[in-house]
mmCIF file of C-alpha atoms and ligand atoms in Angstrom:
data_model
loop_
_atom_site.group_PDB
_atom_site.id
_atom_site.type_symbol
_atom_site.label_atom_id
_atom_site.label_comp_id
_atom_site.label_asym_id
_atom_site.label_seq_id
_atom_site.Cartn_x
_atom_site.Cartn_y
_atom_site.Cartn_z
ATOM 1 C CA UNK A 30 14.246 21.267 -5.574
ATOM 2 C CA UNK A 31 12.030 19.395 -3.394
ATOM 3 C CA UNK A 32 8.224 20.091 -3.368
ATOM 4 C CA UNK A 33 6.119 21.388 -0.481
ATOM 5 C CA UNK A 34 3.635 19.457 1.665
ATOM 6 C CA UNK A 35 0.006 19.468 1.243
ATOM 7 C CA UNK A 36 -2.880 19.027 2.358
ATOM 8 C CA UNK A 37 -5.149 17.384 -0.647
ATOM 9 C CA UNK A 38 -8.933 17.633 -0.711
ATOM 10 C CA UNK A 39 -9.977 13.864 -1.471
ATOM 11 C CA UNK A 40 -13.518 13.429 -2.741
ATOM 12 C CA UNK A 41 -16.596 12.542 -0.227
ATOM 13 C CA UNK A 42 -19.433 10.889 -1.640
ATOM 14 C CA UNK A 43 -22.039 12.113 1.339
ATOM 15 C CA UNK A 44 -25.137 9.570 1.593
ATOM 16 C CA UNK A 45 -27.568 8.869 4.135
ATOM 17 C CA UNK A 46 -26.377 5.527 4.446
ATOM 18 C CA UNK A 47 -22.688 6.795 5.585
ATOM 19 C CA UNK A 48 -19.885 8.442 3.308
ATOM 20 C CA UNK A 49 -17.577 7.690 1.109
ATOM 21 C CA UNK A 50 -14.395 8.648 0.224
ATOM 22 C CA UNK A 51 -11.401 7.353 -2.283
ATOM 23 C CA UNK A 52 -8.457 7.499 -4.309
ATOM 24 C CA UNK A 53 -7.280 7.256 -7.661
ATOM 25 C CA UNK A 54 -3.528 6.966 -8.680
ATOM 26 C CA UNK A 55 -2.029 9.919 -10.842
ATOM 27 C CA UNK A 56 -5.317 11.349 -10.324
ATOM 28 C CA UNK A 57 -6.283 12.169 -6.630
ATOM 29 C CA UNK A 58 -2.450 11.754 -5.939
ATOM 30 C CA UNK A 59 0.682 12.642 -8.442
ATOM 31 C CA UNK A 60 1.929 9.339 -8.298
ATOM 32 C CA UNK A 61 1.278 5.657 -8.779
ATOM 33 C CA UNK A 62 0.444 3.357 -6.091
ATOM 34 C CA UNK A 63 3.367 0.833 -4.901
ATOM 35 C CA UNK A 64 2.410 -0.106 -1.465
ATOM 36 C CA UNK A 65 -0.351 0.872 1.271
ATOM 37 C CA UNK A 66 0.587 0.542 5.093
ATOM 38 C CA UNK A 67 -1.135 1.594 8.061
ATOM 39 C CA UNK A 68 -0.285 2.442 11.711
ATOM 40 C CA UNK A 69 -2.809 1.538 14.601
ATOM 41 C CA UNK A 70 -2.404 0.985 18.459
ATOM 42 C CA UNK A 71 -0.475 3.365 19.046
ATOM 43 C CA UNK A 72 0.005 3.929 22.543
ATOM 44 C CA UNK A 73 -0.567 7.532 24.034
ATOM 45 C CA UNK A 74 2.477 9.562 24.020
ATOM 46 C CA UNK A 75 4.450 7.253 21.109
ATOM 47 C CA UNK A 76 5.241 8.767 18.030
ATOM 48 C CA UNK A 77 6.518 6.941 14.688
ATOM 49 C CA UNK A 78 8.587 8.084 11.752
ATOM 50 C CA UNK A 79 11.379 10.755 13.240
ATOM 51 C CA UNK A 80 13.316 9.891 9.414
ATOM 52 C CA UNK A 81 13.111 11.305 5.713
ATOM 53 C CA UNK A 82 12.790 9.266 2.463
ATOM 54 C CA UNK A 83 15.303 9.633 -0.568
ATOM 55 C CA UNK A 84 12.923 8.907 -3.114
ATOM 56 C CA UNK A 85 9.259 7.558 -1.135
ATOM 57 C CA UNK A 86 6.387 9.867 -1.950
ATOM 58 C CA UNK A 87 3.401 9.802 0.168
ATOM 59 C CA UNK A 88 -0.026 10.310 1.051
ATOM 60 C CA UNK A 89 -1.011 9.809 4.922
ATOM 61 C CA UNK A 90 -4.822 10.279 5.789
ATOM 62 C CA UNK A 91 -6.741 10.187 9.446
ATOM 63 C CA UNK A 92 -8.789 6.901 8.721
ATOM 64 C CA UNK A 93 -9.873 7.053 12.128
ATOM 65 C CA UNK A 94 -9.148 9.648 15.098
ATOM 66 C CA UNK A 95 -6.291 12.138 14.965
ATOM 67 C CA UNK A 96 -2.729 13.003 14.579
ATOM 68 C CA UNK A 97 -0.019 15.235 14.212
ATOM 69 C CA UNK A 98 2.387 15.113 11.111
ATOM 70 C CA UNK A 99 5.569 17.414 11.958
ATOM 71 C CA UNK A 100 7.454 18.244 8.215
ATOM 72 C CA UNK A 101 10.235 19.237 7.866
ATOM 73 C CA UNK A 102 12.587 20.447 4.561
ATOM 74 C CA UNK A 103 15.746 21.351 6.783
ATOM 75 C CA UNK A 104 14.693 24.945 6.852
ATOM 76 C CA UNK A 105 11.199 25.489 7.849
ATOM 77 C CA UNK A 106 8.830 23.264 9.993
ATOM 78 C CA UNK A 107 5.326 22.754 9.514
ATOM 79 C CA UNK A 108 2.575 20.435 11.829
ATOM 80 C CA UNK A 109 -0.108 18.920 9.888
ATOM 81 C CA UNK A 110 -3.195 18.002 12.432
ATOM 82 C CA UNK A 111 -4.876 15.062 10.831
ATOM 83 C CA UNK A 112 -8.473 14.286 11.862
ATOM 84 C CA UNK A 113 -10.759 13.855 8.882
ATOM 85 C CA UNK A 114 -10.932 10.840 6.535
ATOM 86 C CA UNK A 115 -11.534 12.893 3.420
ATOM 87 C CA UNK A 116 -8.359 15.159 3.913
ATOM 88 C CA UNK A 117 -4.722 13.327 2.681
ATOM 89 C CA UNK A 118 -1.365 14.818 3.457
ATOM 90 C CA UNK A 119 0.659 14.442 0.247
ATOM 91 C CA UNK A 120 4.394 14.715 1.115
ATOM 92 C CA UNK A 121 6.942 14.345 -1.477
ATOM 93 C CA UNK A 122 10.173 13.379 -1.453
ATOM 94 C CA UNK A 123 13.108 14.478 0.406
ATOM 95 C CA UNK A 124 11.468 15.681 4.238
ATOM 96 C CA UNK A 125 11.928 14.858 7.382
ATOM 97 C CA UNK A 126 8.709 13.546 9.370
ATOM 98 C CA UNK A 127 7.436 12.378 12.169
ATOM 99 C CA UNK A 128 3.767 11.278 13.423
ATOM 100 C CA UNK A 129 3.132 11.983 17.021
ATOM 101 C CA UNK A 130 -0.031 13.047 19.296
ATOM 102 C CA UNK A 131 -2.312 9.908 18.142
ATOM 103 C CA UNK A 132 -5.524 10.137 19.607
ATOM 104 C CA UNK A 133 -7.312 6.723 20.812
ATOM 105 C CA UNK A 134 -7.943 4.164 18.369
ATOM 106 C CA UNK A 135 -6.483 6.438 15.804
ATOM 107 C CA UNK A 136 -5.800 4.792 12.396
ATOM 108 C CA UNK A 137 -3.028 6.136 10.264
ATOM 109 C CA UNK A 138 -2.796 4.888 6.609
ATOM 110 C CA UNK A 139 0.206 5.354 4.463
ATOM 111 C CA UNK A 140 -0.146 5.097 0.537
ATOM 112 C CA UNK A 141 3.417 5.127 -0.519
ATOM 113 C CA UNK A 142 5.281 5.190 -4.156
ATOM 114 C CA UNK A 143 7.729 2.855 -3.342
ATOM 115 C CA UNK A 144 8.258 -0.912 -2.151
ATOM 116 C CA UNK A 145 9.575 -0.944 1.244
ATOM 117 C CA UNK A 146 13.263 -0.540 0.786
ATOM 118 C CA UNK A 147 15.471 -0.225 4.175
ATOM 119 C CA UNK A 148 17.640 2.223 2.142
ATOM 120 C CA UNK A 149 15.735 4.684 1.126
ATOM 121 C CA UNK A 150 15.426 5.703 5.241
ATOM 122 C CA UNK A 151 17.380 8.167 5.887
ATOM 123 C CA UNK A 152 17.689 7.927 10.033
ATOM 124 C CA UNK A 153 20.346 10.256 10.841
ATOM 125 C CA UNK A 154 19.320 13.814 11.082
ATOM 126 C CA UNK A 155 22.821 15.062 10.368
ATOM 127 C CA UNK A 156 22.886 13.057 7.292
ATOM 128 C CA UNK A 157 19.421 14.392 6.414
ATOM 129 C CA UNK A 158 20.914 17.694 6.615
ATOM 130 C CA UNK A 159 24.061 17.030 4.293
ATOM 131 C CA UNK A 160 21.146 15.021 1.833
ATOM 132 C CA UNK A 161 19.125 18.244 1.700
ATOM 133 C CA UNK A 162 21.985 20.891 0.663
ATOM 134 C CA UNK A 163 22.769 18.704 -1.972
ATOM 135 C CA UNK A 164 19.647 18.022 -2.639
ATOM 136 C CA UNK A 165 18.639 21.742 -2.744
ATOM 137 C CA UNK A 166 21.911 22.388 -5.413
HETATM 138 P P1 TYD B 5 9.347 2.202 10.017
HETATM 139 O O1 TYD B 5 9.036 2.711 8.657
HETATM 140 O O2 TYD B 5 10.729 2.453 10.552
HETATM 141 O O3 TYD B 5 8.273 2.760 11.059
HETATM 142 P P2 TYD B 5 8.111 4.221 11.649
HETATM 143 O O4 TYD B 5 8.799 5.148 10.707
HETATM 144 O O5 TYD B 5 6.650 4.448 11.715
HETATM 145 O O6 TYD B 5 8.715 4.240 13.004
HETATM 146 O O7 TYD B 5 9.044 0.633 10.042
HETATM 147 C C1 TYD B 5 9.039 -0.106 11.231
HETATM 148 C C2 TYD B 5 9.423 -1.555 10.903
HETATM 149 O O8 TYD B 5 8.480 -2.114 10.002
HETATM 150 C C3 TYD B 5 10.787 -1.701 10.263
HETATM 151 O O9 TYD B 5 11.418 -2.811 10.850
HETATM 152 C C4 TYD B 5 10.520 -1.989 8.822
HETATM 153 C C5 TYD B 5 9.140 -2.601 8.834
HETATM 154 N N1 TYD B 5 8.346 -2.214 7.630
HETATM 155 C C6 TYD B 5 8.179 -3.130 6.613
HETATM 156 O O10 TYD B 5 8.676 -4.273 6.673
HETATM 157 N N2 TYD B 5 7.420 -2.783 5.518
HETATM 158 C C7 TYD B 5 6.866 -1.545 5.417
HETATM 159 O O11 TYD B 5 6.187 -1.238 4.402
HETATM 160 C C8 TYD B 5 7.075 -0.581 6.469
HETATM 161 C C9 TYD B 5 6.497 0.806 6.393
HETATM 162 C C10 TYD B 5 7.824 -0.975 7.555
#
């Protein structure tokens, strides 16, 4: 059965001096930390993703500026406006996503459970499809 997205509440340390925010593995997010990547320069208009993961678990936040994450489990679509540092989008395994409508300067960062691994992509939306019925057994 795969999990739904959400939206997690990260902690924010406010101060005069400027804020703070952070994560913890298996704490702030349900799983431990394999790799961090982020996305910046995006021209207007360009999105990124448009694939699902067979196994990667992730956490995407709105360093900087805004974006839209589109989900979805082969049934149902959600879009996840990203815009705040302190707010991470926790997506588990198993969806089909894509990043689109960057703002400016925006600054996506991607705290993954896996290494990179070319095979856990799944590009093909068909295949996606056939993936999630058997994944949904
Ligand atoms: P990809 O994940 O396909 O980007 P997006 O889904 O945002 O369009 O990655 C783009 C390229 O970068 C691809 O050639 C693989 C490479 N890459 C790595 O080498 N390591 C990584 O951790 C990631 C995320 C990508």
């Amino acid at each position: 059965m795969i999990n739904s997205p959400k939206i997690i509440d990260l902690p924010k340390i406010e101060d005069p001096r400027g804020n703070l925010s952070f994560i913890e593995e298996l704490k702030h997010i349900p799983f431990k930390i394999e790799r961090t990547y982020w996305i910046y320069d995006v021209p207007g208009g360009e999105t990124r993703g448009g694939h699902a993961f067979k196994e990667q678990q992730e956490l995407i936040i709105a360093l900087s500026g805004s974006f839209d994450v589109v989900v979805y489990n082969g049934k149902e679509e959600q879009i996840f406006s990203l815009n705040r540092s302190y707010y991470g989008l926790y997506l588990p395994a198993g969806l089909w996503r894509q990043m689109q409508n960057f703002s400016t300067n925006s600054l996506a960062l991607v705290i993954s459970s896996t290494h990179y691994d070319d095979e856990d992509y799944i590009y093909d939306y068909n295949e996606y499809i056939n993936f999630r019925n058997q994944y949904a057994k």
